[in-house]
mmCIF file of N, CA and C in Angstrom:
data_model
loop_
_atom_site.group_PDB
_atom_site.id
_atom_site.type_symbol
_atom_site.label_atom_id
_atom_site.label_comp_id
_atom_site.label_asym_id
_atom_site.label_seq_id
_atom_site.Cartn_x
_atom_site.Cartn_y
_atom_site.Cartn_z
ATOM 1 N N UNK A 25 91.745 113.680 129.285
ATOM 2 C CA UNK A 25 90.736 114.040 128.302
ATOM 3 C C UNK A 25 89.428 114.421 128.983
ATOM 4 N N UNK A 26 89.056 113.668 129.996
ATOM 5 C CA UNK A 26 87.786 113.936 130.673
ATOM 6 C C UNK A 26 87.834 115.266 131.413
ATOM 7 N N UNK A 27 89.013 115.667 131.857
ATOM 8 C CA UNK A 27 89.120 116.928 132.590
ATOM 9 C C UNK A 27 88.737 118.126 131.724
ATOM 10 N N UNK A 28 88.894 118.000 130.428
ATOM 11 C CA UNK A 28 88.509 119.096 129.543
ATOM 12 C C UNK A 28 86.997 119.222 129.423
ATOM 13 N N UNK A 29 86.274 118.133 129.630
ATOM 14 C CA UNK A 29 84.816 118.153 129.536
ATOM 15 C C UNK A 29 84.160 118.675 130.803
ATOM 16 N N UNK A 30 84.868 118.652 131.938
ATOM 17 C CA UNK A 30 84.253 119.012 133.217
ATOM 18 C C UNK A 30 83.552 120.370 133.208
ATOM 19 N N UNK A 31 84.171 121.439 132.679
ATOM 20 C CA UNK A 31 83.464 122.729 132.700
ATOM 21 C C UNK A 31 82.232 122.762 131.783
ATOM 22 N N UNK A 32 82.141 121.806 130.889
ATOM 23 C CA UNK A 32 81.068 121.822 129.891
ATOM 24 C C UNK A 32 80.137 120.624 130.022
ATOM 25 N N UNK A 33 80.078 120.004 131.191
ATOM 26 C CA UNK A 33 79.262 118.798 131.352
ATOM 27 C C UNK A 33 77.778 119.043 131.079
ATOM 28 N N UNK A 34 77.262 120.194 131.499
ATOM 29 C CA UNK A 34 75.854 120.506 131.247
ATOM 30 C C UNK A 34 75.548 120.554 129.757
ATOM 31 N N UNK A 35 76.389 121.251 129.017
ATOM 32 C CA UNK A 35 76.193 121.343 127.567
ATOM 33 C C UNK A 35 76.411 119.979 126.914
ATOM 34 N N UNK A 36 77.389 119.226 127.414
ATOM 35 C CA UNK A 36 77.661 117.902 126.852
ATOM 36 C C UNK A 36 76.448 116.991 126.995
ATOM 37 N N UNK A 37 75.881 116.924 128.203
ATOM 38 C CA UNK A 37 74.721 116.036 128.410
ATOM 39 C C UNK A 37 73.490 116.534 127.664
ATOM 40 N N UNK A 38 73.322 117.856 127.568
ATOM 41 C CA UNK A 38 72.217 118.389 126.762
ATOM 42 C C UNK A 38 72.409 118.022 125.294
ATOM 43 N N UNK A 39 73.637 118.094 124.814
ATOM 44 C CA UNK A 39 73.945 117.732 123.432
ATOM 45 C C UNK A 39 73.652 116.248 123.190
ATOM 46 N N UNK A 40 74.041 115.393 124.144
ATOM 47 C CA UNK A 40 73.758 113.954 124.018
ATOM 48 C C UNK A 40 72.250 113.680 124.057
ATOM 49 N N UNK A 41 71.527 114.427 124.904
ATOM 50 C CA UNK A 41 70.070 114.276 124.970
ATOM 51 C C UNK A 41 69.435 114.630 123.634
ATOM 52 N N UNK A 42 69.821 115.769 123.067
ATOM 53 C CA UNK A 42 69.226 116.179 121.803
ATOM 54 C C UNK A 42 69.647 115.275 120.651
ATOM 55 N N UNK A 43 70.838 114.706 120.713
ATOM 56 C CA UNK A 43 71.248 113.732 119.694
ATOM 57 C C UNK A 43 70.391 112.477 119.787
ATOM 58 N N UNK A 44 70.070 112.060 121.004
ATOM 59 C CA UNK A 44 69.201 110.896 121.195
ATOM 60 C C UNK A 44 67.789 111.190 120.711
ATOM 61 N N UNK A 45 67.292 112.375 121.012
ATOM 62 C CA UNK A 45 65.951 112.769 120.548
ATOM 63 C C UNK A 45 65.902 112.784 119.030
ATOM 64 N N UNK A 46 66.929 113.334 118.413
ATOM 65 C CA UNK A 46 66.971 113.386 116.952
ATOM 66 C C UNK A 46 67.001 111.988 116.347
ATOM 67 N N UNK A 47 67.761 111.088 116.960
ATOM 68 C CA UNK A 47 67.812 109.708 116.470
ATOM 69 C C UNK A 47 66.465 109.017 116.657
ATOM 70 N N UNK A 48 65.805 109.278 117.779
ATOM 71 C CA UNK A 48 64.488 108.671 118.021
ATOM 72 C C UNK A 48 63.465 109.159 117.006
ATOM 73 N N UNK A 49 63.494 110.439 116.693
ATOM 74 C CA UNK A 49 62.569 110.979 115.686
ATOM 75 C C UNK A 49 62.836 110.328 114.331
ATOM 76 N N UNK A 50 64.103 110.157 114.006
ATOM 77 C CA UNK A 50 64.445 109.514 112.729
ATOM 78 C C UNK A 50 63.944 108.072 112.674
ATOM 79 N N UNK A 51 63.801 107.422 113.819
ATOM 80 C CA UNK A 51 63.273 106.056 113.853
ATOM 81 C C UNK A 51 61.750 106.010 113.869
ATOM 82 N N UNK A 52 61.114 107.022 114.449
ATOM 83 C CA UNK A 52 59.650 107.023 114.590
ATOM 84 C C UNK A 52 58.958 107.379 113.276
ATOM 85 N N UNK A 53 59.491 108.305 112.526
ATOM 86 C CA UNK A 53 58.815 108.767 111.298
ATOM 87 C C UNK A 53 58.545 107.616 110.323
ATOM 88 N N UNK A 54 59.493 106.735 110.026
ATOM 89 C CA UNK A 54 59.170 105.618 109.132
ATOM 90 C C UNK A 54 58.091 104.681 109.700
ATOM 91 N N UNK A 55 58.039 104.547 111.021
ATOM 92 C CA UNK A 55 56.989 103.724 111.623
ATOM 93 C C UNK A 55 55.614 104.326 111.407
ATOM 94 N N UNK A 56 55.531 105.645 111.507
ATOM 95 C CA UNK A 56 54.253 106.329 111.264
ATOM 96 C C UNK A 56 53.849 106.168 109.802
ATOM 97 N N UNK A 57 54.784 106.322 108.910
ATOM 98 C CA UNK A 57 54.496 106.163 107.478
ATOM 99 C C UNK A 57 54.069 104.729 107.174
ATOM 100 N N UNK A 58 54.705 103.764 107.809
ATOM 101 C CA UNK A 58 54.297 102.375 107.616
ATOM 102 C C UNK A 58 52.873 102.151 108.097
ATOM 103 N N UNK A 59 52.504 102.776 109.225
ATOM 104 C CA UNK A 59 51.138 102.658 109.729
ATOM 105 C C UNK A 59 50.146 103.241 108.721
ATOM 106 N N UNK A 60 50.501 104.397 108.165
ATOM 107 C CA UNK A 60 49.599 105.035 107.195
ATOM 108 C C UNK A 60 49.440 104.163 105.958
ATOM 109 N N UNK A 61 50.523 103.619 105.437
ATOM 110 C CA UNK A 61 50.445 102.868 104.181
ATOM 111 C C UNK A 61 49.939 101.447 104.359
ATOM 112 N N UNK A 62 50.049 100.887 105.562
ATOM 113 C CA UNK A 62 49.592 99.501 105.726
ATOM 114 C C UNK A 62 48.229 99.384 106.394
ATOM 115 N N UNK A 63 47.829 100.325 107.206
ATOM 116 C CA UNK A 63 46.578 100.218 107.958
ATOM 117 C C UNK A 63 45.578 101.284 107.565
ATOM 118 N N UNK A 64 46.025 102.503 107.535
ATOM 119 C CA UNK A 64 45.100 103.623 107.370
ATOM 120 C C UNK A 64 44.423 103.646 106.001
ATOM 121 N N UNK A 65 45.109 103.252 104.960
ATOM 122 C CA UNK A 65 44.516 103.355 103.624
ATOM 123 C C UNK A 65 43.363 102.371 103.409
ATOM 124 N N UNK A 66 43.227 101.372 104.262
ATOM 125 C CA UNK A 66 42.160 100.389 104.124
ATOM 126 C C UNK A 66 40.925 100.736 104.954
ATOM 127 N N UNK A 67 40.934 101.885 105.627
ATOM 128 C CA UNK A 67 39.797 102.304 106.460
ATOM 129 C C UNK A 67 38.821 103.125 105.627
ATOM 130 N N UNK A 68 37.689 103.432 106.250
ATOM 131 C CA UNK A 68 36.677 104.284 105.618
ATOM 132 C C UNK A 68 37.206 105.710 105.465
ATOM 133 N N UNK A 69 36.763 106.416 104.418
ATOM 134 C CA UNK A 69 37.278 107.773 104.175
ATOM 135 C C UNK A 69 37.106 108.731 105.360
ATOM 136 N N UNK A 70 35.961 108.666 106.057
ATOM 137 C CA UNK A 70 35.762 109.575 107.194
ATOM 138 C C UNK A 70 36.738 109.261 108.333
ATOM 139 N N UNK A 71 36.982 107.993 108.566
ATOM 140 C CA UNK A 71 37.927 107.599 109.613
ATOM 141 C C UNK A 71 39.351 107.997 109.229
ATOM 142 N N UNK A 72 39.651 107.901 107.935
ATOM 143 C CA UNK A 72 40.981 108.297 107.458
ATOM 144 C C UNK A 72 41.213 109.776 107.716
ATOM 145 N N UNK A 73 40.234 110.625 107.365
ATOM 146 C CA UNK A 73 40.394 112.075 107.551
ATOM 147 C C UNK A 73 40.595 112.435 109.023
ATOM 148 N N UNK A 74 39.869 111.761 109.892
ATOM 149 C CA UNK A 74 40.019 112.047 111.317
ATOM 150 C C UNK A 74 41.411 111.704 111.823
ATOM 151 N N UNK A 75 41.922 110.569 111.395
ATOM 152 C CA UNK A 75 43.238 110.155 111.870
ATOM 153 C C UNK A 75 44.381 110.886 111.160
ATOM 154 N N UNK A 76 44.166 111.225 109.891
ATOM 155 C CA UNK A 76 45.219 111.918 109.129
ATOM 156 C C UNK A 76 45.543 113.268 109.762
ATOM 157 N N UNK A 77 44.535 113.946 110.287
ATOM 158 C CA UNK A 77 44.794 115.253 110.926
ATOM 159 C C UNK A 77 45.725 115.079 112.123
ATOM 160 N N UNK A 78 45.434 114.101 112.963
ATOM 161 C CA UNK A 78 46.275 113.867 114.137
ATOM 162 C C UNK A 78 47.672 113.402 113.739
ATOM 163 N N UNK A 79 47.729 112.570 112.734
ATOM 164 C CA UNK A 79 49.040 112.093 112.272
ATOM 165 C C UNK A 79 49.858 113.240 111.690
ATOM 166 N N UNK A 80 49.194 114.109 110.927
ATOM 167 C CA UNK A 80 49.899 115.262 110.353
ATOM 168 C C UNK A 80 50.413 116.184 111.455
ATOM 169 N N UNK A 81 49.591 116.429 112.475
ATOM 170 C CA UNK A 81 50.041 117.259 113.596
ATOM 171 C C UNK A 81 51.207 116.611 114.339
ATOM 172 N N UNK A 82 51.111 115.306 114.529
ATOM 173 C CA UNK A 82 52.178 114.603 115.216
ATOM 174 C C UNK A 82 53.479 114.645 114.402
ATOM 175 N N UNK A 83 53.383 114.429 113.099
ATOM 176 C CA UNK A 83 54.579 114.490 112.255
ATOM 177 C C UNK A 83 55.182 115.891 112.236
ATOM 178 N N UNK A 84 54.311 116.897 112.203
ATOM 179 C CA UNK A 84 54.792 118.273 112.241
ATOM 180 C C UNK A 84 55.531 118.538 113.549
ATOM 181 N N UNK A 85 54.976 118.071 114.660
ATOM 182 C CA UNK A 85 55.626 118.252 115.964
ATOM 183 C C UNK A 85 56.956 117.499 116.011
ATOM 184 N N UNK A 86 56.989 116.288 115.464
ATOM 185 C CA UNK A 86 58.232 115.520 115.446
ATOM 186 C C UNK A 86 59.312 116.213 114.630
ATOM 187 N N UNK A 87 58.922 116.738 113.478
ATOM 188 C CA UNK A 87 59.897 117.442 112.629
ATOM 189 C C UNK A 87 60.369 118.728 113.311
ATOM 190 N N UNK A 88 59.461 119.427 114.007
ATOM 191 C CA UNK A 88 59.867 120.638 114.730
ATOM 192 C C UNK A 88 60.851 120.294 115.853
ATOM 193 N N UNK A 89 60.592 119.228 116.584
ATOM 194 C CA UNK A 89 61.505 118.798 117.642
ATOM 195 C C UNK A 89 62.850 118.394 117.039
ATOM 196 N N UNK A 90 62.821 117.695 115.916
ATOM 197 C CA UNK A 90 64.057 117.296 115.251
ATOM 198 C C UNK A 90 64.847 118.516 114.776
ATOM 199 N N UNK A 91 64.150 119.503 114.240
ATOM 200 C CA UNK A 91 64.837 120.723 113.783
ATOM 201 C C UNK A 91 65.518 121.425 114.952
ATOM 202 N N UNK A 92 64.816 121.535 116.087
ATOM 203 C CA UNK A 92 65.433 122.188 117.240
ATOM 204 C C UNK A 92 66.603 121.359 117.764
ATOM 205 N N UNK A 93 66.457 120.045 117.767
ATOM 206 C CA UNK A 93 67.548 119.181 118.233
ATOM 207 C C UNK A 93 68.787 119.376 117.371
ATOM 208 N N UNK A 94 68.600 119.376 116.075
ATOM 209 C CA UNK A 94 69.739 119.575 115.171
ATOM 210 C C UNK A 94 70.330 120.976 115.304
ATOM 211 N N UNK A 95 69.474 121.971 115.539
ATOM 212 C CA UNK A 95 69.937 123.343 115.765
ATOM 213 C C UNK A 95 70.822 123.404 117.011
ATOM 214 N N UNK A 96 70.378 122.777 118.092
ATOM 215 C CA UNK A 96 71.145 122.772 119.333
ATOM 216 C C UNK A 96 72.482 122.064 119.140
ATOM 217 N N UNK A 97 72.437 120.909 118.482
ATOM 218 C CA UNK A 97 73.665 120.146 118.250
ATOM 219 C C UNK A 97 74.637 120.950 117.396
ATOM 220 N N UNK A 98 74.127 121.571 116.335
ATOM 221 C CA UNK A 98 74.995 122.317 115.421
ATOM 222 C C UNK A 98 75.576 123.563 116.074
ATOM 223 N N UNK A 99 74.821 124.204 116.952
ATOM 224 C CA UNK A 99 75.320 125.434 117.568
ATOM 225 C C UNK A 99 76.036 125.170 118.880
ATOM 226 N N UNK A 100 75.320 124.732 119.877
ATOM 227 C CA UNK A 100 75.909 124.573 121.202
ATOM 228 C C UNK A 100 76.943 123.454 121.253
ATOM 229 N N UNK A 101 76.655 122.341 120.588
ATOM 230 C CA UNK A 101 77.594 121.222 120.603
ATOM 231 C C UNK A 101 78.916 121.566 119.954
ATOM 232 N N UNK A 102 78.867 122.241 118.825
ATOM 233 C CA UNK A 102 80.110 122.593 118.142
ATOM 234 C C UNK A 102 80.847 123.721 118.850
ATOM 235 N N UNK A 103 80.112 124.626 119.478
ATOM 236 C CA UNK A 103 80.760 125.673 120.274
ATOM 237 C C UNK A 103 81.488 125.040 121.456
ATOM 238 N N UNK A 104 80.854 124.049 122.081
ATOM 239 C CA UNK A 104 81.501 123.333 123.179
ATOM 240 C C UNK A 104 82.804 122.685 122.693
ATOM 241 N N UNK A 105 82.767 122.032 121.541
ATOM 242 C CA UNK A 105 83.970 121.415 120.984
ATOM 243 C C UNK A 105 85.061 122.427 120.716
ATOM 244 N N UNK A 106 84.691 123.598 120.222
ATOM 245 C CA UNK A 106 85.684 124.648 119.961
ATOM 246 C C UNK A 106 86.284 125.163 121.264
ATOM 247 N N UNK A 107 85.457 125.285 122.294
ATOM 248 C CA UNK A 107 85.976 125.738 123.590
ATOM 249 C C UNK A 107 86.915 124.706 124.206
ATOM 250 N N UNK A 108 86.574 123.431 124.071
ATOM 251 C CA UNK A 108 87.455 122.383 124.585
ATOM 252 C C UNK A 108 88.784 122.405 123.840
ATOM 253 N N UNK A 109 88.726 122.561 122.536
ATOM 254 C CA UNK A 109 89.964 122.637 121.749
ATOM 255 C C UNK A 109 90.784 123.857 122.149
ATOM 256 N N UNK A 110 90.128 124.979 122.422
ATOM 257 C CA UNK A 110 90.835 126.181 122.886
ATOM 258 C C UNK A 110 91.531 125.903 124.211
ATOM 259 N N UNK A 111 90.840 125.239 125.135
ATOM 260 C CA UNK A 111 91.442 124.919 126.434
ATOM 261 C C UNK A 111 92.667 124.020 126.265
ATOM 262 N N UNK A 112 92.574 123.052 125.350
ATOM 263 C CA UNK A 112 93.708 122.160 125.102
ATOM 264 C C UNK A 112 94.898 122.942 124.556
ATOM 265 N N UNK A 113 94.643 123.780 123.580
ATOM 266 C CA UNK A 113 95.730 124.558 122.976
ATOM 267 C C UNK A 113 96.335 125.532 123.980
ATOM 268 N N UNK A 114 95.508 126.124 124.829
ATOM 269 C CA UNK A 114 96.026 127.054 125.834
ATOM 270 C C UNK A 114 96.924 126.328 126.827
ATOM 271 N N UNK A 115 96.533 125.116 127.221
ATOM 272 C CA UNK A 115 97.364 124.345 128.143
ATOM 273 C C UNK A 115 98.693 123.945 127.498
ATOM 274 N N UNK A 116 98.633 123.512 126.248
ATOM 275 C CA UNK A 116 99.870 123.135 125.553
ATOM 276 C C UNK A 116 100.766 124.357 125.354
ATOM 277 N N UNK A 117 100.174 125.502 125.008
ATOM 278 C CA UNK A 117 100.958 126.722 124.824
ATOM 279 C C UNK A 117 101.608 127.138 126.138
ATOM 280 N N UNK A 118 100.876 127.031 127.244
ATOM 281 C CA UNK A 118 101.451 127.368 128.555
ATOM 282 C C UNK A 118 102.624 126.441 128.867
ATOM 283 N N UNK A 119 102.491 125.179 128.482
ATOM 284 C CA UNK A 119 103.601 124.246 128.691
ATOM 285 C C UNK A 119 104.808 124.634 127.846
ATOM 286 N N UNK A 120 104.569 125.014 126.593
ATOM 287 C CA UNK A 120 105.670 125.450 125.727
ATOM 288 C C UNK A 120 106.365 126.692 126.295
ATOM 289 N N UNK A 121 105.604 127.558 126.939
ATOM 290 C CA UNK A 121 106.189 128.764 127.522
ATOM 291 C C UNK A 121 107.128 128.437 128.674
ATOM 292 N N UNK A 122 106.891 127.333 129.363
ATOM 293 C CA UNK A 122 107.711 126.956 130.519
ATOM 294 C C UNK A 122 109.003 126.230 130.129
ATOM 295 N N UNK A 123 109.091 125.767 128.887
ATOM 296 C CA UNK A 123 110.265 125.001 128.468
ATOM 297 C C UNK A 123 111.481 125.917 128.324
ATOM 298 N N UNK A 124 112.645 125.349 128.516
ATOM 299 C CA UNK A 124 113.880 126.135 128.438
ATOM 300 C C UNK A 124 114.249 126.404 126.980
ATOM 301 N N UNK A 125 115.174 127.347 126.800
ATOM 302 C CA UNK A 125 115.627 127.675 125.451
ATOM 303 C C UNK A 125 116.399 126.524 124.828
ATOM 304 N N UNK A 126 117.066 125.720 125.656
ATOM 305 C CA UNK A 126 117.827 124.589 125.116
ATOM 306 C C UNK A 126 116.910 123.558 124.458
ATOM 307 N N UNK A 127 115.679 123.444 124.947
ATOM 308 C CA UNK A 127 114.730 122.542 124.306
ATOM 309 C C UNK A 127 114.478 122.979 122.869
ATOM 310 N N UNK A 128 114.295 124.268 122.667
ATOM 311 C CA UNK A 128 114.013 124.784 121.322
ATOM 312 C C UNK A 128 115.237 124.726 120.420
ATOM 313 N N UNK A 129 116.427 124.749 121.014
ATOM 314 C CA UNK A 129 117.639 124.612 120.218
ATOM 315 C C UNK A 129 117.757 123.219 119.615
ATOM 316 N N UNK A 130 117.228 122.215 120.310
ATOM 317 C CA UNK A 130 117.339 120.822 119.858
ATOM 318 C C UNK A 130 116.177 120.374 118.971
ATOM 319 N N UNK A 131 115.132 121.165 118.842
ATOM 320 C CA UNK A 131 113.936 120.746 118.105
ATOM 321 C C UNK A 131 113.724 121.632 116.872
ATOM 322 N N UNK A 132 113.146 121.041 115.852
ATOM 323 C CA UNK A 132 112.771 121.795 114.660
ATOM 324 C C UNK A 132 111.387 122.383 114.925
ATOM 325 N N UNK A 133 111.242 123.686 114.695
ATOM 326 C CA UNK A 133 109.978 124.340 115.035
ATOM 327 C C UNK A 133 108.792 123.739 114.285
ATOM 328 N N UNK A 134 108.989 123.372 113.021
ATOM 329 C CA UNK A 134 107.864 122.822 112.255
ATOM 330 C C UNK A 134 107.375 121.508 112.866
ATOM 331 N N UNK A 135 108.287 120.708 113.445
ATOM 332 C CA UNK A 135 107.874 119.464 114.105
ATOM 333 C C UNK A 135 107.100 119.761 115.379
ATOM 334 N N UNK A 136 107.539 120.759 116.127
ATOM 335 C CA UNK A 136 106.819 121.151 117.344
ATOM 336 C C UNK A 136 105.414 121.609 116.976
ATOM 337 N N UNK A 137 105.332 122.443 115.950
ATOM 338 C CA UNK A 137 104.042 122.981 115.531
ATOM 339 C C UNK A 137 103.127 121.878 115.024
ATOM 340 N N UNK A 138 103.639 120.953 114.224
ATOM 341 C CA UNK A 138 102.779 119.895 113.692
ATOM 342 C C UNK A 138 102.332 118.951 114.807
ATOM 343 N N UNK A 139 103.208 118.668 115.768
ATOM 344 C CA UNK A 139 102.801 117.815 116.891
ATOM 345 C C UNK A 139 101.758 118.510 117.746
ATOM 346 N N UNK A 140 101.884 119.805 117.908
ATOM 347 C CA UNK A 140 100.884 120.569 118.652
ATOM 348 C C UNK A 140 99.527 120.469 117.972
ATOM 349 N N UNK A 141 99.498 120.661 116.668
ATOM 350 C CA UNK A 141 98.227 120.606 115.945
ATOM 351 C C UNK A 141 97.658 119.193 115.924
ATOM 352 N N UNK A 142 98.494 118.199 115.697
ATOM 353 C CA UNK A 142 98.021 116.813 115.649
ATOM 354 C C UNK A 142 97.503 116.363 117.012
ATOM 355 N N UNK A 143 98.140 116.786 118.089
ATOM 356 C CA UNK A 143 97.682 116.398 119.423
ATOM 357 C C UNK A 143 96.282 116.913 119.675
ATOM 358 N N UNK A 144 96.006 118.124 119.257
ATOM 359 C CA UNK A 144 94.665 118.672 119.455
ATOM 360 C C UNK A 144 93.652 118.001 118.544
ATOM 361 N N UNK A 145 94.073 117.608 117.345
ATOM 362 C CA UNK A 145 93.137 116.944 116.444
ATOM 363 C C UNK A 145 92.799 115.550 116.928
ATOM 364 N N UNK A 146 93.732 114.864 117.569
ATOM 365 C CA UNK A 146 93.453 113.519 118.092
ATOM 366 C C UNK A 146 92.427 113.612 119.198
ATOM 367 N N UNK A 147 92.535 114.620 120.049
ATOM 368 C CA UNK A 147 91.647 114.749 121.204
ATOM 369 C C UNK A 147 90.345 115.471 120.876
ATOM 370 N N UNK A 148 90.274 116.057 119.706
ATOM 371 C CA UNK A 148 89.099 116.831 119.334
ATOM 372 C C UNK A 148 87.875 115.932 119.260
ATOM 373 N N UNK A 149 86.728 116.368 119.847
ATOM 374 C CA UNK A 149 85.519 115.560 119.772
ATOM 375 C C UNK A 149 85.079 115.375 118.328
ATOM 376 N N UNK A 150 84.747 114.166 117.965
ATOM 377 C CA UNK A 150 84.323 113.885 116.599
ATOM 378 C C UNK A 150 83.200 112.869 116.610
ATOM 379 N N UNK A 151 82.355 112.937 115.620
ATOM 380 C CA UNK A 151 81.274 111.966 115.504
ATOM 381 C C UNK A 151 81.629 110.865 114.521
ATOM 382 N N UNK A 152 82.713 111.052 113.767
ATOM 383 C CA UNK A 152 83.135 110.053 112.805
ATOM 384 C C UNK A 152 84.087 109.079 113.502
ATOM 385 N N UNK A 153 83.613 107.881 113.803
ATOM 386 C CA UNK A 153 84.413 106.918 114.562
ATOM 387 C C UNK A 153 85.658 106.483 113.805
ATOM 388 N N UNK A 154 85.577 106.377 112.475
ATOM 389 C CA UNK A 154 86.749 105.984 111.692
ATOM 390 C C UNK A 154 87.866 107.009 111.858
ATOM 391 N N UNK A 155 87.531 108.299 111.747
ATOM 392 C CA UNK A 155 88.533 109.354 111.897
ATOM 393 C C UNK A 155 89.092 109.343 113.317
ATOM 394 N N UNK A 156 88.226 109.132 114.310
ATOM 395 C CA UNK A 156 88.681 109.108 115.696
ATOM 396 C C UNK A 156 89.704 108.001 115.916
ATOM 397 N N UNK A 157 89.387 106.768 115.479
ATOM 398 C CA UNK A 157 90.301 105.655 115.704
ATOM 399 C C UNK A 157 91.575 105.790 114.864
ATOM 400 N N UNK A 158 91.450 106.351 113.657
ATOM 401 C CA UNK A 158 92.638 106.564 112.835
ATOM 402 C C UNK A 158 93.575 107.556 113.512
ATOM 403 N N UNK A 159 93.028 108.654 114.019
ATOM 404 C CA UNK A 159 93.855 109.644 114.707
ATOM 405 C C UNK A 159 94.401 109.092 116.021
ATOM 406 N N UNK A 160 93.565 108.362 116.734
ATOM 407 C CA UNK A 160 93.988 107.813 118.022
ATOM 408 C C UNK A 160 95.113 106.802 117.849
ATOM 409 N N UNK A 161 95.045 106.015 116.786
ATOM 410 C CA UNK A 161 96.086 105.018 116.527
ATOM 411 C C UNK A 161 97.357 105.648 115.974
ATOM 412 N N UNK A 162 97.265 106.894 115.505
ATOM 413 C CA UNK A 162 98.446 107.569 114.999
ATOM 414 C C UNK A 162 98.689 107.346 113.526
ATOM 415 N N UNK A 163 97.722 106.806 112.812
ATOM 416 C CA UNK A 163 97.889 106.576 111.380
ATOM 417 C C UNK A 163 97.852 107.931 110.676
ATOM 418 N N UNK A 164 98.834 108.195 109.868
ATOM 419 C CA UNK A 164 98.861 109.443 109.115
ATOM 420 C C UNK A 164 99.542 110.584 109.860
ATOM 421 N N UNK A 165 100.145 110.322 111.003
ATOM 422 C CA UNK A 165 100.858 111.377 111.722
ATOM 423 C C UNK A 165 102.217 111.636 111.085
ATOM 424 N N UNK A 166 102.757 112.802 111.386
ATOM 425 C CA UNK A 166 104.078 113.133 110.868
ATOM 426 C C UNK A 166 105.139 112.319 111.606
ATOM 427 N N UNK A 167 106.307 112.248 111.042
ATOM 428 C CA UNK A 167 107.382 111.461 111.644
ATOM 429 C C UNK A 167 108.181 112.262 112.673
ATOM 430 N N UNK A 168 107.774 113.475 112.958
ATOM 431 C CA UNK A 168 108.487 114.300 113.931
ATOM 432 C C UNK A 168 108.326 113.718 115.333
ATOM 433 N N UNK A 169 109.399 113.704 116.080
ATOM 434 C CA UNK A 169 109.364 113.228 117.453
ATOM 435 C C UNK A 169 109.731 114.389 118.366
ATOM 436 N N UNK A 170 108.769 114.886 119.119
ATOM 437 C CA UNK A 170 109.028 115.943 120.074
ATOM 438 C C UNK A 170 108.894 115.323 121.455
ATOM 439 N N UNK A 171 109.934 115.402 122.235
ATOM 440 C CA UNK A 171 109.920 114.816 123.568
ATOM 441 C C UNK A 171 109.905 115.965 124.571
ATOM 442 N N UNK A 172 108.908 115.941 125.441
ATOM 443 C CA UNK A 172 108.752 117.014 126.432
ATOM 444 C C UNK A 172 109.453 116.630 127.715
#
């Protein structure tokens, strides 16, 4: 599995960096709002205006960074996942090309095809841990047995 990530390590680590930045922004914004509602509203009006400008600029910058982080994750991260899936399918297809005709005589094509698709879905990068563990454990797989 790790061998498929090797050509894309730069994009992978950039994707992880931007995911961390996005998570950090999601944690910082409520802290800023808490500061405004618990401390800032009890200050003098002139002091409030001075600090509100800086807070507004900071929040705007945080939201802009979050937007770019999500843009990178949605574009580059998902493209990386599609390329990894393509590499997996190409390797499996090359393996199928090397098999003898007698192998295909003994197997049902629909079982071969479903195992091919399920194998790629199990290895496909996912952010949903429940789906990952369900696929990894084999829950919901077809009953076809293809032996290579």
